[in-house]
Short mmCIF file of C-alpha atoms in Angstrom, two decimals:
data_model
loop_
_atom_site.label_atom_id
_atom_site.label_comp_id
_atom_site.label_asym_id
_atom_site.label_seq_id
_atom_site.Cartn_x
_atom_site.Cartn_y
_atom_site.Cartn_z
CA MET A 1 -7.90 -39.50 22.07
CA THR A 2 -10.40 -37.01 20.65
CA ASP A 3 -11.76 -33.89 22.26
CA TRP A 4 -14.87 -31.85 21.70
CA VAL A 5 -13.87 -28.22 22.04
CA LEU A 6 -16.29 -25.33 22.49
CA ALA A 7 -15.66 -23.07 19.50
CA CYS A 8 -18.32 -20.35 19.57
CA ALA A 9 -22.04 -19.64 19.86
CA THR A 10 -24.34 -20.23 16.91
CA ASP A 11 -25.15 -16.54 16.60
CA ASP A 12 -21.47 -15.58 16.50
CA ILE A 13 -21.44 -16.47 12.80
CA ASP A 14 -23.60 -14.63 10.28
CA GLU A 15 -25.65 -16.70 7.89
CA GLU A 16 -23.57 -17.91 4.93
CA ASP A 17 -20.35 -16.78 6.57
CA LEU A 18 -17.46 -17.99 8.71
CA ILE A 19 -15.34 -16.99 11.67
CA ARG A 20 -11.84 -17.78 12.78
CA PHE A 21 -11.36 -19.94 15.84
CA ASP A 22 -7.95 -20.35 17.47
CA HIS A 23 -7.33 -23.18 19.89
CA GLU A 24 -4.01 -24.07 21.48
CA ASP A 25 -1.49 -23.66 18.66
CA LYS A 26 -3.91 -24.30 15.81
CA THR A 27 -6.42 -22.21 13.93
CA TYR A 28 -9.74 -23.23 12.43
CA ALA A 29 -12.57 -21.87 10.33
CA ILE A 30 -16.14 -22.39 11.56
CA TYR A 31 -18.91 -21.97 8.98
CA ASN A 32 -22.60 -21.24 9.10
CA THR A 33 -24.26 -22.47 5.88
CA ASP A 34 -27.77 -23.36 4.76
CA ASN A 35 -26.83 -26.98 5.38
CA GLY A 36 -25.63 -26.39 8.92
CA PHE A 37 -22.41 -25.63 10.76
CA PHE A 38 -19.04 -26.96 9.62
CA ALA A 39 -15.41 -26.67 10.61
CA THR A 40 -12.17 -26.91 8.62
CA ALA A 41 -8.54 -26.03 9.08
CA GLY A 42 -8.13 -22.24 9.06
CA TYR A 43 -5.36 -21.82 6.52
CA CYS A 44 -5.76 -22.18 2.78
CA THR A 45 -3.64 -25.06 1.44
CA HIS A 46 -2.14 -22.88 -1.33
CA GLU A 47 -0.29 -20.19 0.61
CA VAL A 48 -0.33 -19.43 4.30
CA GLN A 49 -3.48 -17.35 4.28
CA HIS A 50 -6.34 -17.58 6.76
CA LEU A 51 -9.73 -18.12 5.20
CA GLU A 52 -11.53 -15.82 7.66
CA ASP A 53 -11.78 -12.95 5.14
CA GLY A 54 -12.96 -15.33 2.41
CA LEU A 55 -16.38 -15.43 0.82
CA VAL A 56 -18.90 -18.19 1.54
CA ILE A 57 -21.32 -18.96 -1.28
CA GLY A 58 -23.57 -21.93 -0.55
CA ASN A 59 -21.30 -24.83 0.34
CA VAL A 60 -18.14 -23.19 -1.02
CA ILE A 61 -15.47 -21.09 0.70
CA GLU A 62 -13.18 -18.99 -1.46
CA CYS A 63 -9.75 -17.95 -0.23
CA PRO A 64 -9.43 -14.14 0.02
CA LEU A 65 -5.94 -14.16 -1.49
CA HIS A 66 -6.20 -16.01 -4.79
CA GLN A 67 -9.81 -17.21 -4.94
CA GLY A 68 -8.94 -20.88 -4.48
CA ARG A 69 -12.21 -22.72 -3.69
CA PHE A 70 -13.05 -25.50 -1.26
CA GLU A 71 -16.22 -27.46 -0.50
CA ILE A 72 -17.05 -26.50 3.09
CA SER A 73 -18.65 -29.76 4.22
CA SER A 74 -15.79 -31.99 3.03
CA GLY A 75 -12.82 -29.63 2.70
CA LYS A 76 -12.36 -30.82 -0.89
CA ALA A 77 -10.26 -28.53 -3.12
CA LEU A 78 -12.44 -27.48 -6.06
CA SER A 79 -10.42 -25.26 -8.40
CA ALA A 80 -6.96 -23.90 -9.16
CA PRO A 81 -4.78 -22.68 -7.59
CA VAL A 82 -5.67 -25.03 -4.74
CA CYS A 83 -5.07 -28.73 -5.24
CA GLU A 84 -4.74 -29.97 -1.67
CA ASP A 85 -7.91 -30.51 0.40
CA LEU A 86 -8.59 -28.75 3.70
CA VAL A 87 -8.76 -30.93 6.78
CA SER A 88 -12.35 -30.89 8.02
CA TYR A 89 -13.53 -31.51 11.57
CA PRO A 90 -16.76 -32.93 12.98
CA VAL A 91 -19.12 -30.35 14.49
CA LYS A 92 -21.94 -30.68 17.01
CA VAL A 93 -24.39 -28.09 18.24
CA GLU A 94 -25.65 -28.26 21.82
CA GLY A 95 -28.14 -25.57 22.69
CA ASP A 96 -26.63 -22.51 21.10
CA GLN A 97 -23.04 -23.70 21.45
CA ILE A 98 -20.90 -25.08 18.63
CA TYR A 99 -18.32 -27.73 19.44
CA ILE A 100 -15.70 -29.11 17.09
CA GLN A 101 -13.94 -32.43 17.46
CA ILE A 102 -10.20 -32.07 17.30
CA VAL A 103 -8.22 -35.24 16.76
CA MET B 1 18.59 -36.58 -34.05
CA ARG B 2 15.86 -38.29 -32.09
CA GLU B 3 12.33 -37.48 -33.06
CA LEU B 4 9.66 -36.64 -30.58
CA LYS B 5 5.96 -36.73 -31.21
CA VAL B 6 3.51 -35.44 -28.62
CA GLY B 7 -0.22 -34.94 -28.36
CA THR B 8 0.05 -31.42 -26.97
CA LEU B 9 3.16 -29.31 -27.08
CA ILE B 10 3.22 -26.21 -24.89
CA ILE B 11 5.76 -23.47 -25.62
CA GLY B 12 6.34 -21.48 -22.45
CA ALA B 13 6.88 -22.85 -18.94
CA GLY B 14 5.09 -20.15 -16.95
CA GLN B 15 1.81 -19.97 -15.06
CA ALA B 16 -0.31 -20.31 -18.20
CA GLY B 17 1.66 -23.19 -19.74
CA ALA B 18 1.75 -25.20 -16.53
CA SER B 19 -1.89 -24.54 -15.80
CA ALA B 20 -2.86 -25.79 -19.29
CA ALA B 21 -0.85 -29.00 -18.86
CA PHE B 22 -2.44 -29.90 -15.52
CA ALA B 23 -5.90 -28.89 -16.72
CA LEU B 24 -5.53 -31.30 -19.67
CA ARG B 25 -4.76 -34.14 -17.28
CA GLU B 26 -7.63 -33.20 -14.97
CA LYS B 27 -9.96 -33.45 -17.95
CA GLY B 28 -8.72 -36.96 -18.70
CA TYR B 29 -6.49 -36.11 -21.67
CA SER B 30 -4.14 -39.07 -22.06
CA ASP B 31 -1.82 -38.26 -24.99
CA PRO B 32 1.76 -37.13 -24.28
CA VAL B 33 2.07 -33.55 -23.04
CA CYS B 34 5.35 -31.66 -23.19
CA ILE B 35 6.23 -28.16 -21.95
CA ILE B 36 9.21 -26.35 -23.47
CA GLY B 37 10.77 -23.63 -21.31
CA GLU B 38 13.67 -21.33 -22.11
CA GLU B 39 14.64 -20.94 -18.48
CA ALA B 40 16.21 -23.88 -16.69
CA LEU B 41 13.61 -23.57 -13.92
CA PRO B 42 10.28 -25.39 -13.65
CA PRO B 43 7.17 -23.18 -13.90
CA TYR B 44 6.93 -20.72 -11.04
CA GLU B 45 4.54 -17.97 -10.00
CA ARG B 46 5.65 -14.45 -10.84
CA PRO B 47 3.63 -12.31 -8.38
CA PRO B 48 6.05 -13.00 -5.46
CA LEU B 49 9.05 -11.80 -7.52
CA SER B 50 8.43 -8.15 -6.63
CA LYS B 51 7.60 -8.96 -3.01
CA ALA B 52 8.59 -12.04 -1.00
CA VAL B 53 11.40 -13.04 -3.39
CA LEU B 54 12.97 -9.56 -3.26
CA ARG B 55 12.86 -9.61 0.51
CA GLU B 56 14.27 -13.16 0.41
CA GLU B 57 11.31 -14.48 2.38
CA LYS B 58 10.57 -17.06 -0.31
CA SER B 59 12.85 -19.26 -2.36
CA LEU B 60 12.14 -20.87 -5.71
CA SER B 61 10.66 -24.00 -4.14
CA ASP B 62 8.09 -21.84 -2.32
CA ILE B 63 6.78 -20.30 -5.53
CA LEU B 64 6.59 -23.25 -7.91
CA VAL B 65 3.23 -23.58 -9.67
CA ARG B 66 3.39 -27.32 -8.85
CA ASP B 67 6.18 -29.26 -7.20
CA LEU B 68 8.36 -31.40 -9.48
CA PRO B 69 6.91 -34.81 -8.54
CA ALA B 70 3.50 -33.57 -9.73
CA TYR B 71 4.84 -33.39 -13.32
CA ASP B 72 5.88 -37.05 -13.10
CA SER B 73 2.66 -38.18 -11.50
CA HIS B 74 0.63 -36.35 -14.19
CA ASN B 75 2.93 -37.60 -16.93
CA ILE B 76 3.87 -34.09 -18.09
CA GLN B 77 7.28 -33.81 -19.72
CA LEU B 78 9.30 -30.70 -18.96
CA MET B 79 11.98 -29.72 -21.49
CA LEU B 80 13.70 -26.89 -19.68
CA GLY B 81 16.55 -24.75 -20.97
CA SER B 82 15.22 -25.28 -24.50
CA ARG B 83 14.31 -22.60 -26.96
CA ALA B 84 11.64 -23.03 -29.61
CA GLU B 85 13.12 -21.51 -32.77
CA GLN B 86 10.43 -21.99 -35.34
CA ILE B 87 6.94 -23.33 -35.85
CA LEU B 88 6.34 -25.29 -39.03
CA PRO B 89 2.55 -25.09 -39.16
CA GLN B 90 2.11 -27.25 -42.29
CA GLU B 91 4.17 -30.06 -40.82
CA GLN B 92 2.74 -29.52 -37.30
CA GLN B 93 6.25 -29.36 -35.96
CA VAL B 94 8.37 -27.11 -33.78
CA LYS B 95 12.11 -26.74 -34.27
CA LEU B 96 14.21 -26.24 -31.16
CA GLY B 97 17.41 -24.26 -30.80
CA ASP B 98 19.48 -27.45 -30.72
CA GLY B 99 17.96 -28.64 -34.00
CA GLN B 100 15.58 -31.15 -32.47
CA VAL B 101 12.15 -31.32 -34.06
CA ILE B 102 8.96 -32.08 -32.12
CA SER B 103 5.74 -33.04 -33.87
CA TYR B 104 2.43 -32.11 -32.30
CA ASP B 105 -1.28 -32.67 -32.70
CA ASN B 106 -1.98 -29.47 -30.73
CA LEU B 107 0.35 -26.59 -30.02
CA ILE B 108 -0.24 -24.11 -27.20
CA LEU B 109 1.68 -20.85 -27.29
CA ALA B 110 2.17 -19.61 -23.74
CA THR B 111 5.18 -17.47 -24.58
CA GLY B 112 4.43 -14.65 -22.14
CA GLY B 113 6.20 -11.35 -22.55
CA ARG B 114 9.38 -9.44 -21.88
CA PRO B 115 9.88 -6.14 -20.09
CA ARG B 116 9.83 -3.08 -22.32
CA GLN B 117 13.39 -1.76 -22.32
CA LEU B 118 14.65 1.78 -22.20
CA PRO B 119 16.82 2.74 -25.15
CA GLY B 120 20.56 2.95 -24.64
CA LYS B 121 23.27 0.69 -23.33
CA ALA B 122 22.77 -1.56 -20.31
CA LEU B 123 24.52 -0.18 -17.24
CA PRO B 124 25.24 -2.31 -14.15
CA GLY B 125 22.79 -1.34 -11.43
CA VAL B 126 19.85 -0.95 -13.83
CA HIS B 127 17.39 -3.84 -13.42
CA TYR B 128 14.31 -5.20 -15.09
CA LEU B 129 12.06 -7.63 -13.27
CA ARG B 130 10.42 -10.54 -15.01
CA SER B 131 12.21 -13.78 -14.19
CA HIS B 132 13.23 -15.48 -10.97
CA GLY B 133 16.85 -14.76 -11.92
CA ASP B 134 16.01 -11.06 -12.27
CA GLY B 135 14.42 -11.20 -8.81
CA THR B 136 17.33 -12.86 -7.03
CA ARG B 137 19.91 -10.56 -8.70
CA LEU B 138 17.88 -7.53 -7.67
CA ALA B 139 17.39 -8.92 -4.16
CA ALA B 140 21.16 -9.28 -3.75
CA GLU B 141 21.79 -5.70 -4.88
CA LEU B 142 19.02 -4.26 -2.71
CA LYS B 143 20.97 -5.53 0.29
CA GLN B 144 24.14 -3.90 -0.96
CA TYR B 145 23.03 -0.48 -2.20
CA LYS B 146 21.23 2.44 -0.63
CA LYS B 147 19.34 4.58 -3.11
CA LEU B 148 16.77 3.03 -5.40
CA ALA B 149 15.10 4.79 -8.30
CA VAL B 150 12.00 3.02 -9.57
CA ILE B 151 11.29 4.03 -13.15
CA GLY B 152 7.60 3.59 -13.90
CA GLY B 153 4.78 3.95 -11.38
CA GLY B 154 2.76 0.87 -12.28
CA PHE B 155 1.86 -2.01 -9.98
CA ILE B 156 5.26 -3.70 -10.27
CA GLY B 157 7.17 -0.47 -9.72
CA LEU B 158 5.11 0.36 -6.64
CA GLU B 159 5.49 -3.15 -5.24
CA VAL B 160 9.25 -2.95 -5.69
CA ALA B 161 9.23 0.48 -4.04
CA ALA B 162 7.34 -0.93 -1.04
CA SER B 163 9.65 -3.94 -0.75
CA ALA B 164 12.76 -1.75 -0.93
CA ARG B 165 11.42 0.66 1.70
CA LYS B 166 10.81 -2.30 3.99
CA MET B 167 14.46 -3.24 3.43
CA GLY B 168 15.53 0.24 4.42
CA LEU B 169 16.56 1.76 1.10
CA GLU B 170 15.87 5.35 0.12
CA VAL B 171 13.33 5.09 -2.67
CA CYS B 172 11.98 7.41 -5.34
CA VAL B 173 9.51 6.69 -8.11
CA ILE B 174 10.01 8.36 -11.48
CA GLU B 175 6.89 8.52 -13.62
CA ALA B 176 6.52 9.94 -17.13
CA ALA B 177 2.78 10.60 -16.69
CA PRO B 178 1.26 13.25 -14.40
CA ARG B 179 0.45 10.53 -11.85
CA VAL B 180 1.04 6.86 -11.04
CA LEU B 181 -1.18 3.96 -12.11
CA GLN B 182 -2.62 6.06 -14.90
CA ARG B 183 -3.43 3.08 -17.09
CA SER B 184 -4.96 0.99 -14.32
CA LEU B 185 -6.84 3.06 -11.77
CA PRO B 186 -8.87 6.26 -11.37
CA GLU B 187 -6.96 9.24 -9.99
CA THR B 188 -8.66 9.37 -6.57
CA ILE B 189 -7.61 5.80 -5.86
CA ALA B 190 -4.05 6.32 -7.08
CA ALA B 191 -3.81 9.33 -4.75
CA ASP B 192 -4.57 7.13 -1.72
CA VAL B 193 -1.85 4.71 -2.77
CA VAL B 194 0.64 7.53 -3.19
CA ALA B 195 -0.31 8.84 0.26
CA LEU B 196 0.64 5.51 1.82
CA HIS B 197 3.96 5.45 -0.04
CA GLU B 198 4.70 9.04 0.96
CA ASP B 199 3.95 8.15 4.59
CA GLN B 200 6.55 5.43 4.21
CA GLY B 201 9.06 7.94 2.87
CA VAL B 202 8.91 7.32 -0.88
CA GLU B 203 9.48 10.37 -3.08
CA PHE B 204 7.59 10.82 -6.37
CA HIS B 205 8.68 12.64 -9.53
CA TYR B 206 5.91 13.11 -12.10
CA ASN B 207 5.98 14.24 -15.74
CA ALA B 208 9.56 13.05 -15.73
CA ARG B 209 11.46 13.10 -19.01
CA LEU B 210 14.26 10.63 -18.71
CA GLN B 211 17.46 11.76 -20.44
CA GLY B 212 19.68 8.89 -19.40
CA PHE B 213 21.62 7.19 -16.67
CA ALA B 214 24.70 8.68 -15.03
CA GLY B 215 27.70 6.49 -14.24
CA THR B 216 30.39 4.67 -16.16
CA ASP B 217 31.05 1.32 -14.47
CA ARG B 218 27.89 1.45 -12.49
CA LEU B 219 24.77 3.54 -12.11
CA SER B 220 25.30 6.69 -10.07
CA GLY B 221 22.19 8.66 -10.92
CA ILE B 222 19.22 9.33 -13.15
CA GLN B 223 19.21 12.34 -15.46
CA LEU B 224 15.84 13.91 -16.03
CA GLU B 225 15.26 16.90 -18.31
CA ASP B 226 15.00 19.31 -15.39
CA LYS B 227 16.99 17.62 -12.61
CA SER B 228 19.33 14.80 -11.69
CA ILE B 229 18.54 12.23 -9.03
CA ASP B 230 21.16 10.30 -7.07
CA ALA B 231 20.65 6.56 -7.31
CA ASP B 232 22.97 3.57 -7.05
CA ILE B 233 20.34 1.09 -8.16
CA ALA B 234 17.33 1.38 -10.49
CA VAL B 235 14.42 -0.84 -11.44
CA VAL B 236 12.63 -0.18 -14.71
CA GLY B 237 8.97 -1.23 -14.85
CA ILE B 238 7.45 0.40 -17.91
CA GLY B 239 5.34 -2.37 -19.33
CA LEU B 240 5.45 -5.74 -21.00
CA ILE B 241 5.90 -6.62 -24.67
CA PRO B 242 4.07 -9.83 -25.60
CA ASN B 243 6.31 -12.48 -27.17
CA THR B 244 4.62 -12.94 -30.53
CA GLU B 245 7.56 -13.49 -32.89
CA LEU B 246 7.13 -17.26 -33.18
CA ALA B 247 3.47 -16.81 -34.01
CA GLU B 248 4.17 -14.05 -36.51
CA THR B 249 6.74 -16.02 -38.46
CA ALA B 250 4.32 -18.95 -38.50
CA GLY B 251 1.83 -16.69 -40.25
CA LEU B 252 -0.62 -16.39 -37.36
CA ALA B 253 -2.54 -13.14 -36.86
CA VAL B 254 -0.89 -10.83 -34.33
CA ASP B 255 -2.31 -7.55 -33.04
CA ASN B 256 -1.18 -6.52 -29.56
CA GLY B 257 -0.69 -10.22 -28.86
CA ILE B 258 -1.55 -13.43 -30.67
CA CYS B 259 -5.15 -13.19 -31.82
CA THR B 260 -7.48 -15.93 -30.62
CA ASP B 261 -11.18 -16.64 -30.30
CA ALA B 262 -12.94 -17.12 -26.95
CA GLN B 263 -11.61 -20.69 -26.68
CA CYS B 264 -8.00 -19.51 -27.23
CA ARG B 265 -7.80 -20.86 -30.80
CA THR B 266 -5.68 -19.04 -33.32
CA GLY B 267 -6.54 -19.06 -37.04
CA ASN B 268 -4.72 -22.42 -37.30
CA ALA B 269 -6.92 -25.28 -36.10
CA HIS B 270 -3.99 -26.94 -34.30
CA ILE B 271 -2.53 -23.88 -32.59
CA TYR B 272 -3.76 -22.06 -29.49
CA ALA B 273 -2.42 -19.10 -27.50
CA ILE B 274 -2.95 -18.32 -23.80
CA GLY B 275 -1.80 -15.98 -21.05
CA ASP B 276 0.12 -12.70 -21.37
CA CYS B 277 0.92 -13.28 -25.07
CA ALA B 278 -2.68 -13.80 -26.18
CA ASN B 279 -5.15 -11.18 -27.34
CA SER B 280 -8.30 -13.24 -26.96
CA TYR B 281 -11.89 -12.55 -27.75
CA HIS B 282 -13.63 -11.87 -24.45
CA THR B 283 -17.32 -12.75 -24.48
CA TYR B 284 -18.10 -10.52 -21.50
CA TYR B 285 -16.65 -7.41 -23.17
CA GLN B 286 -17.46 -8.60 -26.70
CA ARG B 287 -14.07 -7.59 -27.99
CA ALA B 288 -10.51 -8.87 -27.91
CA VAL B 289 -8.70 -8.21 -24.64
CA ARG B 290 -5.09 -8.97 -23.75
CA LEU B 291 -4.68 -9.43 -19.99
CA GLU B 292 -1.44 -9.64 -18.08
CA SER B 293 -2.59 -11.35 -14.94
CA TRP B 294 -2.19 -14.47 -12.89
CA GLN B 295 -5.95 -15.05 -12.96
CA ASN B 296 -6.00 -14.90 -16.75
CA ALA B 297 -3.06 -17.30 -17.07
CA ASN B 298 -4.86 -19.86 -14.91
CA LEU B 299 -8.25 -19.42 -16.55
CA GLN B 300 -6.95 -19.60 -20.09
CA GLY B 301 -5.04 -22.77 -19.14
CA ALA B 302 -8.40 -24.32 -18.23
CA ILE B 303 -10.14 -22.90 -21.33
CA VAL B 304 -7.56 -24.23 -23.78
CA ALA B 305 -7.64 -27.65 -22.11
CA ALA B 306 -11.42 -27.75 -22.52
CA ALA B 307 -11.08 -26.72 -26.18
CA ILE B 308 -8.48 -29.42 -26.88
CA CYS B 309 -10.60 -32.05 -25.13
CA ALA B 310 -13.46 -30.85 -27.36
CA GLU B 311 -15.61 -30.15 -24.35
CA THR B 312 -18.79 -28.45 -25.39
CA SER B 313 -19.26 -27.14 -21.87
CA ASP B 314 -19.77 -23.44 -21.36
CA ILE B 315 -16.15 -22.79 -20.41
CA GLN B 316 -15.03 -19.73 -22.33
CA ASN B 317 -13.18 -16.50 -21.99
CA ASP B 318 -15.82 -14.51 -20.12
CA ALA B 319 -14.47 -13.98 -16.60
CA VAL B 320 -14.41 -10.42 -15.28
CA PRO B 321 -10.68 -9.63 -15.01
CA TRP B 322 -9.30 -9.63 -11.49
CA LEU B 323 -5.88 -8.81 -10.11
CA TRP B 324 -4.24 -7.96 -6.85
CA SER B 325 -1.22 -6.00 -5.72
CA ASP B 326 0.36 -6.08 -2.25
CA GLN B 327 2.22 -3.04 -0.95
CA TYR B 328 3.48 -2.81 2.63
CA ASP B 329 0.78 -4.50 4.71
CA TRP B 330 -1.92 -3.15 2.38
CA SER B 331 -3.39 -4.81 -0.63
CA PHE B 332 -5.33 -3.93 -3.69
CA GLN B 333 -7.80 -6.01 -5.53
CA VAL B 334 -9.22 -4.78 -8.82
CA ALA B 335 -12.08 -6.35 -10.75
CA GLY B 336 -13.23 -5.18 -14.16
CA ILE B 337 -11.91 -2.85 -16.85
CA PHE B 338 -12.74 0.84 -16.79
CA ASP B 339 -11.66 4.04 -18.50
CA SER B 340 -10.27 7.24 -17.10
CA GLN B 341 -13.66 8.99 -17.41
CA ALA B 342 -15.36 6.49 -15.10
CA GLN B 343 -17.03 7.73 -11.92
CA LEU B 344 -16.64 6.47 -8.39
CA ILE B 345 -18.92 5.43 -5.56
CA SER B 346 -17.04 5.13 -2.30
CA ARG B 347 -17.74 2.67 0.51
CA GLY B 348 -15.70 2.72 3.73
CA SER B 349 -12.53 4.75 4.10
CA ALA B 350 -8.82 4.15 3.76
CA ALA B 351 -8.35 5.98 7.07
CA GLU B 352 -10.22 3.09 8.71
CA GLY B 353 -8.11 0.56 6.82
CA LYS B 354 -10.68 -0.57 4.28
CA GLN B 355 -11.90 1.31 1.25
CA ILE B 356 -14.02 0.00 -1.61
CA TRP B 357 -14.77 1.94 -4.77
CA PHE B 358 -17.47 0.95 -7.21
CA ILE B 359 -16.73 2.33 -10.63
CA HIS B 360 -19.42 3.15 -13.16
CA SER B 361 -19.76 4.65 -16.62
CA ASP B 362 -23.10 6.16 -17.56
CA GLY B 363 -24.77 4.49 -14.61
CA VAL B 364 -23.49 0.99 -15.40
CA LEU B 365 -21.14 -0.75 -12.98
CA THR B 366 -17.81 -1.39 -14.75
CA GLY B 367 -15.38 -2.12 -11.96
CA VAL B 368 -14.69 -2.61 -8.28
CA VAL B 369 -11.50 -1.68 -6.48
CA GLY B 370 -10.60 -2.47 -2.89
CA TRP B 371 -7.65 -1.01 -1.01
CA GLY B 372 -7.15 -2.05 2.57
CA LYS B 373 -5.04 -3.70 5.20
CA GLY B 374 -4.32 -7.39 4.73
CA THR B 375 -7.15 -9.22 3.01
CA SER B 376 -9.87 -7.03 4.57
CA ILE B 377 -11.26 -5.96 1.19
CA ALA B 378 -11.26 -9.39 -0.47
CA LYS B 379 -14.84 -10.36 0.27
CA ASP B 380 -16.30 -7.08 -0.96
CA VAL B 381 -14.26 -7.09 -4.17
CA ARG B 382 -15.24 -10.69 -4.81
CA VAL B 383 -18.92 -9.87 -4.42
CA GLY B 384 -18.36 -6.84 -6.66
CA GLN B 385 -16.77 -9.10 -9.25
CA MET B 386 -19.84 -11.35 -9.09
CA LEU B 387 -22.16 -8.35 -9.51
CA LEU B 388 -20.17 -7.39 -12.61
CA GLN B 389 -20.20 -10.95 -13.92
CA GLN B 390 -23.99 -11.01 -13.57
CA GLY B 391 -24.31 -7.61 -15.24
CA LYS B 392 -26.00 -6.12 -12.18
CA THR B 393 -25.85 -2.50 -11.12
CA PRO B 394 -27.45 -2.18 -7.66
CA PRO B 395 -28.72 1.23 -6.50
CA PHE B 396 -25.71 3.46 -5.81
CA ASP B 397 -26.91 4.50 -2.35
CA MET B 398 -26.95 0.85 -1.33
CA LEU B 399 -23.44 0.26 -2.68
CA ALA B 400 -22.20 3.24 -0.68
CA ASP B 401 -23.88 2.14 2.56
CA GLU B 402 -21.54 0.05 4.68
CA ASN B 403 -24.46 -1.20 6.74
CA ILE B 404 -25.95 -2.99 3.77
CA SER B 405 -24.47 -6.41 3.07
CA LEU B 406 -23.10 -6.51 -0.47
CA LYS B 407 -23.96 -10.17 -0.65
CA LYS B 408 -27.62 -9.30 -0.26
CA LEU B 409 -27.32 -7.06 -3.32
CA LEU B 410 -26.34 -10.13 -5.34
CA LYS B 411 -29.76 -11.56 -4.66
CA LEU B 412 -31.69 -8.41 -5.58
#
């Protein structure tokens, strides 16, 4: 059973930035990059720290706590101290609305 | 006595040593790797020791650099509770305390440092904070005693002060200098930090000349030249002494740490030094710099692994230094190195929960400091660090203007 959930509007997220999206008991990060919109789990896999204050550079999100880096489109962990990938979620844009698919 | 021969032997099971071992494996290094650690514990992260560990919010398993199965899966041998006694550089061997001898192709010294001690006899109730054991012993006493004196107003001292206030102790900070954080931050910034601590009820004593501790069986107070302060527990945080003795007796150059080039090589082609114990040539500053930081321990682990794998990639010791400190629900992030004469450009305000300072000397950006609630300042400090790394100094009026995106300044 998979659900498309309305996360936010396209202009809610600045270019090359992200916002936090909370849904039911989980939290997500929704990104606006040059390559489109993406969604991952909200918490860094190193320590319990939300990525919302992190810096987006191109296709990379950096955790605000210890600068662990992840590839936004895949969630892949890129450099120490993070070694566990972020879960990433499919995204679709309809009109100016962004939906993410939560398994 | 059994003989052991390894490809890379790492002395020191801390952040730097562990990071080097895993970085070697990530780069495809396949020879045996062994880490020798004096403590019986696997490598753990030290930053939580003055915070979550003191407040007993995190146990050892929460702060391990990597969990134990990762050492097996990466084929990294941990020899814990072992002390390296002597390096025999000619023979490429290290002698352990129990007489065992290990031969190496490459030796990485990640020996860290030890807290600078006050002269005089140890008195129960007086603590230093460096190891996990130090942290848990202090945590237990913080629950039992009421009046804490923190000796030394550096980052660790202030973090301990904040943790102890949160636990309900009466806290004072005793500082020999005219102000706290004198070696690390400009005065204006230190004043904002002090203001937060004072709001939380911490008392500060400056220009303090410590005469000794009062008490016979246990600490009962601190004697300063001009006053005595009641205290039933004290934490001394007055700096770190790099552990260089092994290197010195092996004939390696030592000057405020073990001297290395920008790839962490010592003068001996088979010996490297990384982390708190290393005074390494820094290509950004074009001089040797010894850094005591988590970032540096991780980075130098990666640099030394690249050097050992003979990578000719551009990985070298050139990263703008970066550190953080958490106090109450506020946090600091500091990028760069600057002197006490440096000037400040302010952006935002601490009253609004987020303050950034750009620091410059003679018109050139030399540092960025953020002080704010939670991780609110992280993005700005990170962009500041990138500006520094790129050697850029944007117009000061733009740096000061909160309405201008710092990220845009990167692309100027």
